[in-house]
Amino acid sequence: MRQFHLSICLASLTLLFSACSVAELTTPKQMQLNEILPKVQNLKSISDLSNVAFEWEPLYGENIQGFYLYRSSEKEPQMKLVATIKDKFQTHYVDTKLESGTKYQYMMKTFNEQGHFSEEGQVIEIATQPRPEPLAFVQAITNLPERIKLIWRPHTDLRVNAYIIEKKRVEDKKFAKIGEVKNRLSAEFIDEVKANENFLYRVSALTFDGIQSEPSEVLNSTSKALPPEITHLSASNDLNGKIILSWDTPVYEDFSYFKIYATSSSFLPFTLLAKTDKNNYEDIVQGAGESKQYKITMVDKDGLESPMPKKSVEGKTLGLPASPSIILAQITSEGIVLEWVDNDNRAVEYEVRRYGGEQNAVFKGIKEKRLRDIKALAGVEYSYEVIGIDELGQRSAPSSRVKAAQ
């Protein structure tokens, strides 16, 4: 019946500490042997990882005040007083905070109000239970996007309540705790890291009363690297109303799409322009001679984006044709003769504007670089300017005005 009582008391160590352990760790002021005082001969015990519980025969009718509990071990072979139990009606006590997997020897003495103590009682030896074995199977899942995943086989020891996760960089000396996973049947931990980071990990089991197993084997794992940087980006500079981009496509198994970033000014940040799974893009840009800066990145199937290139590439739309230059504006008997030259080779036709007289005039659709103005009136001063028009219909700025001279 008493053995059953001891088992019930040990079933909940929390209750033991409050209900069974009322002793104080004190040293008697007077130590004097009294051979008449009863000895504790039938000391029973039971242990777990870090605690030993005791039960002994009641000595209610004896002329004693309480009990002294002594302990020794391999590290401390001399018996040492570890508890003073001041109530003779107490028959249970728990010695706590012991080392797991360690042998201890215990002995009790009774004492009375005069400070006399009994002869040594029965010496018993008991060992705390060993720490849980290290985890038998642990594994690190590598090459995941911005995370490293650890998995393990749940510990078979029913005393296990949680798992301690530790990690360090290869160059670090010590592991540091980064997490605790509750519940013995839990079997994974995910560490959020940056892309292409390498760490060492280990996992330990933790019992209900805070005893930690030896660490598992050390796991080396690296998170997934970013996609490769885009190279050889080119942008057109001679197309009307658009800029065409093209770039090399790196061989990359997890490719998903490209991101195109652009800005129209060096004072403005790059913003996302478009996404495409092709290695070219046509950017519609209104206006002649308009320029933009571009950068391209690659995104993989996990959403990881390659590094943003440090340098950008400039593209331009086609500018206006160059203004012609008038080389002759002469008054003749047959009218005013104009001649001009191109300053590039883009013009396919010309427009001539005449100023002066009662009304200005415009001459359109001129294919040659020469005009005879037969409608000019004698004695009236005129000036002329020429505009070049290319095959896309883009018009140059007017040439410098030139006055007709005899």
mmCIF file of C-alpha atoms in Angstrom:
data_model
loop_
_atom_site.group_PDB
_atom_site.id
_atom_site.type_symbol
_atom_site.label_atom_id
_atom_site.label_comp_id
_atom_site.label_asym_id
_atom_site.label_seq_id
_atom_site.Cartn_x
_atom_site.Cartn_y
_atom_site.Cartn_z
ATOM 1 C CA MET A 1 0.000 0.000 0.000
ATOM 2 C CA ARG A 2 2.867 2.405 0.810
ATOM 3 C CA GLN A 3 4.619 1.590 -2.445
ATOM 4 C CA PHE A 4 1.397 2.457 -4.264
ATOM 5 C CA HIS A 5 1.214 5.686 -2.247
ATOM 6 C CA LEU A 6 4.737 6.614 -3.365
ATOM 7 C CA SER A 7 3.862 5.988 -6.997
ATOM 8 C CA ILE A 8 0.856 8.272 -6.778
ATOM 9 C CA CYS A 9 2.987 10.973 -5.191
ATOM 10 C CA LEU A 10 5.526 10.719 -8.018
ATOM 11 C CA ALA A 11 2.861 10.857 -10.725
ATOM 12 C CA SER A 12 2.862 14.614 -10.440
ATOM 13 C CA LEU A 13 6.128 16.182 -9.314
ATOM 14 C CA THR A 14 4.479 19.584 -9.199
ATOM 15 C CA LEU A 15 2.097 18.350 -6.545
ATOM 16 C CA LEU A 16 4.958 16.659 -4.728
ATOM 17 C CA PHE A 17 6.863 19.886 -4.377
ATOM 18 C CA SER A 18 3.838 21.589 -2.791
ATOM 19 C CA ALA A 19 2.334 18.692 -0.797
ATOM 20 C CA CYS A 20 5.157 16.300 0.057
ATOM 21 C CA SER A 21 8.179 18.569 0.407
ATOM 22 C CA VAL A 22 7.980 20.891 3.395
ATOM 23 C CA ALA A 23 11.590 20.493 4.438
ATOM 24 C CA GLU A 24 14.157 23.258 4.761
ATOM 25 C CA LEU A 25 17.780 22.833 3.771
ATOM 26 C CA THR A 26 19.263 23.776 7.111
ATOM 27 C CA THR A 27 22.091 22.544 9.270
ATOM 28 C CA PRO A 28 21.334 21.676 12.902
ATOM 29 C CA LYS A 29 22.810 24.108 15.403
ATOM 30 C CA GLN A 30 23.729 21.270 17.819
ATOM 31 C CA MET A 31 24.912 17.916 16.635
ATOM 32 C CA GLN A 32 24.845 15.287 19.412
ATOM 33 C CA LEU A 33 24.339 11.566 18.962
ATOM 34 C CA ASN A 34 21.498 9.951 20.894
ATOM 35 C CA GLU A 35 21.513 6.172 20.538
ATOM 36 C CA ILE A 36 17.999 5.897 21.960
ATOM 37 C CA LEU A 37 16.386 7.853 19.100
ATOM 38 C CA PRO A 38 14.820 5.583 16.465
ATOM 39 C CA LYS A 39 16.633 4.961 13.200
ATOM 40 C CA VAL A 40 15.008 5.105 9.763
ATOM 41 C CA GLN A 41 15.560 1.595 8.455
ATOM 42 C CA ASN A 42 12.912 1.109 5.790
ATOM 43 C CA LEU A 43 13.585 3.978 3.348
ATOM 44 C CA LYS A 44 11.914 3.492 -0.025
ATOM 45 C CA SER A 45 12.651 5.572 -3.155
ATOM 46 C CA ILE A 46 11.776 6.072 -6.778
ATOM 47 C CA SER A 47 13.466 8.345 -9.314
ATOM 48 C CA ASP A 48 13.019 10.096 -12.624
ATOM 49 C CA LEU A 49 15.413 12.240 -14.659
ATOM 50 C CA SER A 50 16.276 14.833 -12.027
ATOM 51 C CA ASN A 51 14.303 13.956 -8.913
ATOM 52 C CA VAL A 52 14.305 11.237 -6.256
ATOM 53 C CA ALA A 53 11.194 10.709 -4.128
ATOM 54 C CA PHE A 54 11.341 9.034 -0.679
ATOM 55 C CA GLU A 55 8.840 7.314 1.583
ATOM 56 C CA TRP A 56 9.490 5.924 5.061
ATOM 57 C CA GLU A 57 7.650 4.221 7.918
ATOM 58 C CA PRO A 58 5.673 6.605 10.153
ATOM 59 C CA LEU A 59 7.206 7.363 13.549
ATOM 60 C CA TYR A 60 4.227 9.263 14.915
ATOM 61 C CA GLY A 61 4.537 7.903 18.444
ATOM 62 C CA GLU A 62 8.260 8.432 18.863
ATOM 63 C CA ASN A 63 9.787 11.298 20.828
ATOM 64 C CA ILE A 64 11.291 13.033 17.787
ATOM 65 C CA GLN A 65 10.850 16.347 16.039
ATOM 66 C CA GLY A 66 11.788 15.437 12.470
ATOM 67 C CA PHE A 67 14.320 13.969 10.067
ATOM 68 C CA TYR A 68 17.690 14.764 8.476
ATOM 69 C CA LEU A 69 18.292 13.573 4.885
ATOM 70 C CA TYR A 70 21.885 13.006 3.723
ATOM 71 C CA ARG A 71 23.201 12.479 0.209
ATOM 72 C CA SER A 72 26.460 11.478 -1.476
ATOM 73 C CA SER A 73 27.534 10.738 -5.048
ATOM 74 C CA GLU A 74 30.581 9.867 -7.106
ATOM 75 C CA LYS A 75 31.390 13.578 -7.422
ATOM 76 C CA GLU A 76 30.748 14.207 -3.700
ATOM 77 C CA PRO A 77 31.500 10.909 -1.858
ATOM 78 C CA GLN A 78 31.096 12.469 1.598
ATOM 79 C CA MET A 79 27.541 12.284 2.969
ATOM 80 C CA LYS A 80 26.104 15.794 3.055
ATOM 81 C CA LEU A 81 22.994 17.081 4.768
ATOM 82 C CA VAL A 82 20.563 18.086 2.027
ATOM 83 C CA ALA A 83 17.241 18.436 3.845
ATOM 84 C CA THR A 84 15.859 19.089 7.330
ATOM 85 C CA ILE A 85 12.281 17.810 7.661
ATOM 86 C CA LYS A 86 10.804 19.480 10.759
ATOM 87 C CA ASP A 87 7.489 17.635 10.967
ATOM 88 C CA LYS A 88 7.667 14.106 12.387
ATOM 89 C CA PHE A 89 4.289 13.328 10.784
ATOM 90 C CA GLN A 90 5.741 13.765 7.291
ATOM 91 C CA THR A 91 6.572 10.513 5.515
ATOM 92 C CA HIS A 92 7.397 11.746 1.975
ATOM 93 C CA TYR A 93 10.053 13.993 0.516
ATOM 94 C CA VAL A 94 11.442 14.748 -2.985
ATOM 95 C CA ASP A 95 15.082 15.668 -3.637
ATOM 96 C CA THR A 96 15.135 17.837 -6.770
ATOM 97 C CA LYS A 97 17.496 19.361 -9.349
ATOM 98 C CA LEU A 98 19.701 16.303 -9.585
ATOM 99 C CA GLU A 99 21.838 15.287 -12.528
ATOM 100 C CA SER A 100 20.294 12.745 -14.866
ATOM 101 C CA GLY A 101 21.925 9.352 -15.271
ATOM 102 C CA THR A 102 23.786 9.677 -11.939
ATOM 103 C CA LYS A 103 24.031 7.320 -8.931
ATOM 104 C CA TYR A 104 23.315 8.743 -5.464
ATOM 105 C CA GLN A 105 23.442 7.310 -1.935
ATOM 106 C CA TYR A 106 20.926 8.444 0.690
ATOM 107 C CA MET A 107 20.524 7.990 4.415
ATOM 108 C CA MET A 108 18.179 9.481 7.050
ATOM 109 C CA LYS A 109 18.479 10.273 10.761
ATOM 110 C CA THR A 110 15.850 11.340 13.234
ATOM 111 C CA PHE A 111 16.330 14.276 15.596
ATOM 112 C CA ASN A 112 14.527 15.624 18.667
ATOM 113 C CA GLU A 113 13.823 19.070 20.110
ATOM 114 C CA GLN A 114 17.114 19.103 21.995
ATOM 115 C CA GLY A 115 19.050 18.817 18.754
ATOM 116 C CA HIS A 116 20.045 15.194 19.374
ATOM 117 C CA PHE A 117 20.175 12.935 16.345
ATOM 118 C CA SER A 118 19.913 9.196 15.892
ATOM 119 C CA GLU A 119 22.443 6.742 14.593
ATOM 120 C CA GLU A 120 22.709 6.340 10.844
ATOM 121 C CA GLY A 121 19.781 4.604 9.271
ATOM 122 C CA GLN A 122 19.611 2.441 6.184
ATOM 123 C CA VAL A 123 21.847 3.602 3.294
ATOM 124 C CA ILE A 124 20.217 3.146 -0.092
ATOM 125 C CA GLU A 125 21.590 3.698 -3.584
ATOM 126 C CA ILE A 126 19.442 4.973 -6.433
ATOM 127 C CA ALA A 127 20.218 6.362 -9.874
ATOM 128 C CA THR A 128 18.374 9.080 -11.711
ATOM 129 C CA GLN A 129 17.169 8.043 -15.135
ATOM 130 C CA PRO A 130 19.451 8.796 -18.087
ATOM 131 C CA ARG A 131 18.818 11.646 -20.456
ATOM 132 C CA PRO A 132 16.841 10.798 -23.612
ATOM 133 C CA GLU A 133 18.919 9.457 -26.462
ATOM 134 C CA PRO A 134 19.782 11.881 -29.292
ATOM 135 C CA LEU A 135 17.294 11.979 -32.138
ATOM 136 C CA ALA A 136 17.865 8.969 -34.381
ATOM 137 C CA PHE A 137 16.933 10.706 -37.644
ATOM 138 C CA VAL A 138 17.214 14.380 -38.612
ATOM 139 C CA GLN A 139 17.382 15.942 -42.062
ATOM 140 C CA ALA A 140 17.717 19.425 -43.565
ATOM 141 C CA ILE A 141 15.838 20.227 -46.764
ATOM 142 C CA THR A 142 18.087 22.454 -48.848
ATOM 143 C CA ASN A 143 17.542 24.757 -51.838
ATOM 144 C CA LEU A 144 14.214 26.152 -50.620
ATOM 145 C CA PRO A 145 13.331 29.822 -51.342
ATOM 146 C CA GLU A 146 14.355 32.043 -48.391
ATOM 147 C CA ARG A 147 13.947 29.236 -45.877
ATOM 148 C CA ILE A 148 15.593 26.083 -44.575
ATOM 149 C CA LYS A 149 13.407 23.222 -43.404
ATOM 150 C CA LEU A 150 14.424 20.692 -40.754
ATOM 151 C CA ILE A 151 12.587 17.399 -40.269
ATOM 152 C CA TRP A 152 13.116 14.563 -37.793
ATOM 153 C CA ARG A 153 11.550 11.344 -36.598
ATOM 154 C CA PRO A 154 9.531 11.911 -33.383
ATOM 155 C CA HIS A 155 11.378 10.714 -30.289
ATOM 156 C CA THR A 156 10.219 7.375 -28.881
ATOM 157 C CA ASP A 157 10.751 8.483 -25.274
ATOM 158 C CA LEU A 158 7.353 9.438 -23.847
ATOM 159 C CA ARG A 159 9.022 11.870 -21.445
ATOM 160 C CA VAL A 160 9.847 14.161 -24.369
ATOM 161 C CA ASN A 161 7.635 17.235 -24.601
ATOM 162 C CA ALA A 162 9.440 19.509 -27.073
ATOM 163 C CA TYR A 163 12.446 19.973 -29.362
ATOM 164 C CA ILE A 164 15.172 22.634 -29.183
ATOM 165 C CA ILE A 165 16.490 24.008 -32.493
ATOM 166 C CA GLU A 166 19.986 25.536 -32.631
ATOM 167 C CA LYS A 167 21.988 26.992 -35.503
ATOM 168 C CA LYS A 168 25.203 28.798 -36.330
ATOM 169 C CA ARG A 169 27.222 29.925 -39.301
ATOM 170 C CA VAL A 170 30.165 27.780 -40.292
ATOM 171 C CA GLU A 171 32.629 30.376 -38.990
ATOM 172 C CA ASP A 172 30.859 30.801 -35.617
ATOM 173 C CA LYS A 173 32.145 28.952 -32.557
ATOM 174 C CA LYS A 174 28.892 28.313 -30.697
ATOM 175 C CA PHE A 175 25.379 27.249 -31.579
ATOM 176 C CA ALA A 176 22.523 29.537 -30.547
ATOM 177 C CA LYS A 177 18.939 28.528 -29.817
ATOM 178 C CA ILE A 178 16.529 29.821 -32.482
ATOM 179 C CA GLY A 179 13.341 27.976 -31.681
ATOM 180 C CA GLU A 180 11.411 25.427 -29.656
ATOM 181 C CA VAL A 181 8.855 23.047 -31.146
ATOM 182 C CA LYS A 182 6.201 21.844 -28.699
ATOM 183 C CA ASN A 183 4.715 18.313 -28.643
ATOM 184 C CA ARG A 184 6.680 15.076 -28.942
ATOM 185 C CA LEU A 185 4.960 14.132 -32.197
ATOM 186 C CA SER A 186 5.890 17.392 -33.962
ATOM 187 C CA ALA A 187 8.507 16.719 -36.590
ATOM 188 C CA GLU A 188 9.554 19.853 -38.476
ATOM 189 C CA PHE A 189 10.890 23.389 -38.148
ATOM 190 C CA ILE A 190 11.196 26.064 -40.865
ATOM 191 C CA ASP A 191 13.856 28.752 -40.503
ATOM 192 C CA GLU A 192 13.256 31.909 -42.543
ATOM 193 C CA VAL A 193 16.552 33.135 -44.041
ATOM 194 C CA LYS A 194 17.793 35.156 -46.987
ATOM 195 C CA ALA A 195 18.547 33.716 -50.409
ATOM 196 C CA ASN A 196 21.726 31.639 -50.748
ATOM 197 C CA GLU A 197 22.496 31.568 -46.995
ATOM 198 C CA ASN A 198 24.335 28.659 -45.391
ATOM 199 C CA PHE A 199 23.912 27.493 -41.777
ATOM 200 C CA LEU A 200 24.656 24.549 -39.504
ATOM 201 C CA TYR A 201 21.774 23.139 -37.429
ATOM 202 C CA ARG A 202 21.188 20.612 -34.654
ATOM 203 C CA VAL A 203 18.088 19.427 -32.787
ATOM 204 C CA SER A 204 17.717 18.242 -29.175
ATOM 205 C CA ALA A 205 14.780 16.609 -27.385
ATOM 206 C CA LEU A 206 13.440 18.294 -24.232
ATOM 207 C CA THR A 207 11.550 16.443 -21.487
ATOM 208 C CA PHE A 208 8.581 17.692 -19.458
ATOM 209 C CA ASP A 209 10.867 18.576 -16.556
ATOM 210 C CA GLY A 210 13.375 20.466 -18.698
ATOM 211 C CA ILE A 211 16.042 17.804 -19.291
ATOM 212 C CA GLN A 212 17.657 18.159 -22.708
ATOM 213 C CA SER A 213 19.048 15.247 -24.692
ATOM 214 C CA GLU A 214 22.403 15.271 -26.417
ATOM 215 C CA PRO A 215 22.185 17.211 -29.712
ATOM 216 C CA SER A 216 21.555 15.424 -32.980
ATOM 217 C CA GLU A 217 24.129 15.204 -35.706
ATOM 218 C CA VAL A 218 25.020 18.595 -37.236
ATOM 219 C CA LEU A 219 23.151 19.418 -40.436
ATOM 220 C CA ASN A 220 24.571 21.708 -43.124
ATOM 221 C CA SER A 221 22.009 23.422 -45.349
ATOM 222 C CA THR A 222 21.811 26.302 -47.820
ATOM 223 C CA SER A 223 18.765 28.236 -49.019
ATOM 224 C CA LYS A 224 18.014 28.638 -52.706
ATOM 225 C CA ALA A 225 20.148 31.118 -54.637
ATOM 226 C CA LEU A 226 18.665 34.020 -56.587
ATOM 227 C CA PRO A 227 18.230 33.617 -60.354
ATOM 228 C CA PRO A 228 21.197 34.771 -62.460
ATOM 229 C CA GLU A 229 21.555 38.434 -63.368
ATOM 230 C CA ILE A 230 20.441 39.506 -66.848
ATOM 231 C CA THR A 231 23.260 40.475 -69.245
ATOM 232 C CA HIS A 232 23.666 42.036 -72.687
ATOM 233 C CA LEU A 233 20.561 44.220 -72.637
ATOM 234 C CA SER A 234 20.231 46.416 -75.737
ATOM 235 C CA ALA A 235 17.719 49.159 -76.577
ATOM 236 C CA SER A 236 16.908 50.682 -79.964
ATOM 237 C CA ASN A 237 17.427 54.385 -80.722
ATOM 238 C CA ASP A 238 16.149 54.762 -84.299
ATOM 239 C CA LEU A 239 12.509 53.691 -84.290
ATOM 240 C CA ASN A 240 9.520 55.982 -84.545
ATOM 241 C CA GLY A 241 7.270 56.034 -81.451
ATOM 242 C CA LYS A 242 8.773 52.981 -79.787
ATOM 243 C CA ILE A 243 11.863 51.478 -78.201
ATOM 244 C CA ILE A 244 12.600 47.790 -78.660
ATOM 245 C CA LEU A 245 14.513 45.966 -75.919
ATOM 246 C CA SER A 246 16.321 42.640 -76.262
ATOM 247 C CA TRP A 247 18.587 40.649 -73.931
ATOM 248 C CA ASP A 248 20.264 37.298 -73.425
ATOM 249 C CA THR A 249 18.256 34.541 -71.759
ATOM 250 C CA PRO A 250 20.373 32.589 -69.248
ATOM 251 C CA VAL A 251 19.789 28.843 -69.077
ATOM 252 C CA TYR A 252 17.817 28.482 -65.843
ATOM 253 C CA GLU A 253 15.576 25.540 -65.031
ATOM 254 C CA ASP A 254 13.247 27.400 -62.641
ATOM 255 C CA PHE A 255 12.676 30.400 -64.926
ATOM 256 C CA SER A 256 9.211 31.982 -64.743
ATOM 257 C CA TYR A 257 9.299 35.482 -66.289
ATOM 258 C CA PHE A 258 11.233 38.734 -66.685
ATOM 259 C CA LYS A 259 10.531 42.082 -65.039
ATOM 260 C CA ILE A 260 11.217 45.261 -67.026
ATOM 261 C CA TYR A 261 11.969 48.428 -65.079
ATOM 262 C CA ALA A 262 12.201 51.899 -66.632
ATOM 263 C CA THR A 263 12.650 55.570 -65.819
ATOM 264 C CA SER A 264 12.498 58.671 -68.009
ATOM 265 C CA SER A 265 14.869 60.688 -65.834
ATOM 266 C CA SER A 266 18.029 60.072 -63.867
ATOM 267 C CA PHE A 267 16.366 61.918 -60.985
ATOM 268 C CA LEU A 268 13.462 59.457 -60.797
ATOM 269 C CA PRO A 269 13.524 55.887 -59.462
ATOM 270 C CA PHE A 270 13.065 52.853 -61.683
ATOM 271 C CA THR A 271 9.495 51.539 -61.671
ATOM 272 C CA LEU A 272 8.037 48.295 -62.983
ATOM 273 C CA LEU A 273 7.034 48.723 -66.622
ATOM 274 C CA ALA A 274 6.016 45.211 -67.661
ATOM 275 C CA LYS A 275 6.405 41.452 -67.184
ATOM 276 C CA THR A 276 7.144 39.045 -70.011
ATOM 277 C CA ASP A 277 8.363 35.504 -70.583
ATOM 278 C CA LYS A 278 10.094 36.564 -73.829
ATOM 279 C CA ASN A 279 13.605 37.979 -74.133
ATOM 280 C CA ASN A 280 12.411 41.097 -75.981
ATOM 281 C CA TYR A 281 9.901 43.871 -75.396
ATOM 282 C CA GLU A 282 8.431 46.757 -77.408
ATOM 283 C CA ASP A 283 7.897 49.904 -75.365
ATOM 284 C CA ILE A 284 5.527 52.376 -77.050
ATOM 285 C CA VAL A 285 6.888 55.868 -76.437
ATOM 286 C CA GLN A 286 5.183 58.998 -77.707
ATOM 287 C CA GLY A 287 7.339 61.751 -79.147
ATOM 288 C CA ALA A 288 10.452 62.023 -81.280
ATOM 289 C CA GLY A 289 13.867 61.755 -79.682
ATOM 290 C CA GLU A 290 12.420 60.651 -76.329
ATOM 291 C CA SER A 291 14.841 58.629 -74.158
ATOM 292 C CA LYS A 292 14.335 56.140 -71.312
ATOM 293 C CA GLN A 293 16.606 54.067 -69.083
ATOM 294 C CA TYR A 294 15.940 50.328 -68.642
ATOM 295 C CA LYS A 295 16.885 47.433 -66.346
ATOM 296 C CA ILE A 296 15.772 43.793 -66.570
ATOM 297 C CA THR A 297 15.524 41.110 -63.862
ATOM 298 C CA MET A 298 14.551 37.434 -63.874
ATOM 299 C CA VAL A 299 11.948 35.888 -61.542
ATOM 300 C CA ASP A 300 11.875 32.147 -60.830
ATOM 301 C CA LYS A 301 8.917 29.852 -60.127
ATOM 302 C CA ASP A 302 9.302 30.474 -56.371
ATOM 303 C CA GLY A 303 9.089 34.245 -56.760
ATOM 304 C CA LEU A 304 12.807 34.894 -56.211
ATOM 305 C CA GLU A 305 14.083 37.817 -58.281
ATOM 306 C CA SER A 306 17.594 38.161 -59.659
ATOM 307 C CA PRO A 307 19.748 41.101 -58.509
ATOM 308 C CA MET A 308 18.921 44.445 -60.080
ATOM 309 C CA PRO A 309 21.726 45.371 -62.524
ATOM 310 C CA LYS A 310 23.844 48.284 -61.336
ATOM 311 C CA LYS A 311 24.000 49.861 -64.782
ATOM 312 C CA SER A 312 21.035 50.727 -66.974
ATOM 313 C CA VAL A 313 20.720 50.835 -70.760
ATOM 314 C CA GLU A 314 19.367 53.879 -72.594
ATOM 315 C CA GLY A 315 16.916 53.655 -75.490
ATOM 316 C CA LYS A 316 15.577 56.464 -77.700
ATOM 317 C CA THR A 317 12.821 56.984 -80.184
ATOM 318 C CA LEU A 318 13.692 58.278 -83.631
ATOM 319 C CA GLY A 319 14.386 62.007 -83.606
ATOM 320 C CA LEU A 320 13.131 64.614 -86.096
ATOM 321 C CA PRO A 321 14.874 64.939 -89.467
ATOM 322 C CA ALA A 322 17.628 67.521 -89.615
ATOM 323 C CA SER A 323 16.641 70.965 -90.805
ATOM 324 C CA PRO A 324 17.645 71.735 -94.404
ATOM 325 C CA SER A 325 19.951 74.691 -95.204
ATOM 326 C CA ILE A 326 18.952 77.205 -97.910
ATOM 327 C CA ILE A 327 21.918 77.922 -100.164
ATOM 328 C CA LEU A 328 20.213 80.106 -102.775
ATOM 329 C CA ALA A 329 17.288 82.596 -102.737
ATOM 330 C CA GLN A 330 17.575 84.678 -105.869
ATOM 331 C CA ILE A 331 15.179 87.015 -107.757
ATOM 332 C CA THR A 332 15.105 86.297 -111.481
ATOM 333 C CA SER A 333 12.979 87.402 -114.414
ATOM 334 C CA GLU A 334 10.996 84.172 -114.056
ATOM 335 C CA GLY A 335 10.388 84.467 -110.312
ATOM 336 C CA ILE A 336 12.338 83.745 -107.168
ATOM 337 C CA VAL A 337 14.560 80.667 -107.269
ATOM 338 C CA LEU A 338 15.308 78.704 -104.049
ATOM 339 C CA GLU A 339 17.809 75.915 -103.579
ATOM 340 C CA TRP A 340 18.728 73.983 -100.394
ATOM 341 C CA VAL A 341 20.667 71.011 -99.146
ATOM 342 C CA ASP A 342 19.879 68.268 -96.565
ATOM 343 C CA ASN A 343 21.797 67.871 -93.367
ATOM 344 C CA ASP A 344 20.911 64.170 -93.218
ATOM 345 C CA ASN A 345 19.528 61.672 -95.706
ATOM 346 C CA ARG A 346 16.077 61.166 -94.206
ATOM 347 C CA ALA A 347 13.959 63.748 -96.069
ATOM 348 C CA VAL A 348 11.837 62.364 -98.919
ATOM 349 C CA GLU A 349 9.893 65.584 -99.545
ATOM 350 C CA TYR A 350 9.879 69.216 -98.489
ATOM 351 C CA GLU A 351 7.600 72.047 -97.551
ATOM 352 C CA VAL A 352 8.545 75.650 -98.327
ATOM 353 C CA ARG A 353 7.031 78.593 -96.500
ATOM 354 C CA ARG A 354 7.056 82.119 -97.915
ATOM 355 C CA TYR A 355 6.619 85.224 -95.792
ATOM 356 C CA GLY A 356 5.914 88.711 -97.142
ATOM 357 C CA GLY A 357 3.397 90.509 -99.308
ATOM 358 C CA GLU A 358 -0.293 90.557 -98.540
ATOM 359 C CA GLN A 359 -0.463 86.864 -97.678
ATOM 360 C CA ASN A 360 2.019 84.191 -96.659
ATOM 361 C CA ALA A 361 2.206 81.091 -98.821
ATOM 362 C CA VAL A 362 3.020 77.415 -98.313
ATOM 363 C CA PHE A 363 4.364 75.100 -101.025
ATOM 364 C CA LYS A 364 3.849 71.376 -100.214
ATOM 365 C CA GLY A 365 4.855 68.030 -101.698
ATOM 366 C CA ILE A 366 8.145 69.247 -103.184
ATOM 367 C CA LYS A 367 10.312 66.280 -104.124
ATOM 368 C CA GLU A 368 13.382 68.157 -105.348
ATOM 369 C CA LYS A 369 15.723 70.440 -103.449
ATOM 370 C CA ARG A 370 14.747 73.380 -105.650
ATOM 371 C CA LEU A 371 11.742 75.710 -106.035
ATOM 372 C CA ARG A 372 10.872 78.481 -108.526
ATOM 373 C CA ASP A 373 8.275 80.825 -106.994
ATOM 374 C CA ILE A 374 6.604 82.323 -110.035
ATOM 375 C CA LYS A 375 3.818 83.887 -107.984
ATOM 376 C CA ALA A 376 6.131 86.251 -106.187
ATOM 377 C CA LEU A 377 5.324 89.898 -107.067
ATOM 378 C CA ALA A 378 7.964 92.279 -108.231
ATOM 379 C CA GLY A 379 9.047 94.915 -105.768
ATOM 380 C CA VAL A 380 7.871 92.912 -102.713
ATOM 381 C CA GLU A 381 10.387 91.642 -100.166
ATOM 382 C CA TYR A 382 10.049 87.950 -99.339
ATOM 383 C CA SER A 383 11.743 85.527 -97.005
ATOM 384 C CA TYR A 384 11.672 81.718 -97.111
ATOM 385 C CA GLU A 385 12.185 78.662 -94.883
ATOM 386 C CA VAL A 386 12.262 74.950 -95.741
ATOM 387 C CA ILE A 387 11.037 71.944 -93.725
ATOM 388 C CA GLY A 388 12.229 68.387 -94.458
ATOM 389 C CA ILE A 389 9.734 65.493 -94.102
ATOM 390 C CA ASP A 390 10.836 61.853 -93.779
ATOM 391 C CA GLU A 391 9.043 58.709 -94.939
ATOM 392 C CA LEU A 392 7.294 58.406 -91.551
ATOM 393 C CA GLY A 393 5.844 61.882 -91.918
ATOM 394 C CA GLN A 394 8.062 63.385 -89.255
ATOM 395 C CA ARG A 395 8.833 67.017 -89.950
ATOM 396 C CA SER A 396 12.109 68.733 -89.255
ATOM 397 C CA ALA A 397 12.372 72.113 -87.643
ATOM 398 C CA PRO A 398 12.260 74.920 -90.220
ATOM 399 C CA SER A 399 15.509 76.021 -91.754
ATOM 400 C CA SER A 400 16.807 79.475 -91.070
ATOM 401 C CA ARG A 401 14.829 82.138 -92.917
ATOM 402 C CA VAL A 402 16.538 83.595 -95.916
ATOM 403 C CA LYS A 403 15.486 86.782 -97.783
ATOM 404 C CA ALA A 404 15.292 86.720 -101.507
ATOM 405 C CA ALA A 405 18.011 88.885 -103.003
ATOM 406 C CA GLN A 406 18.709 90.107 -106.558
#
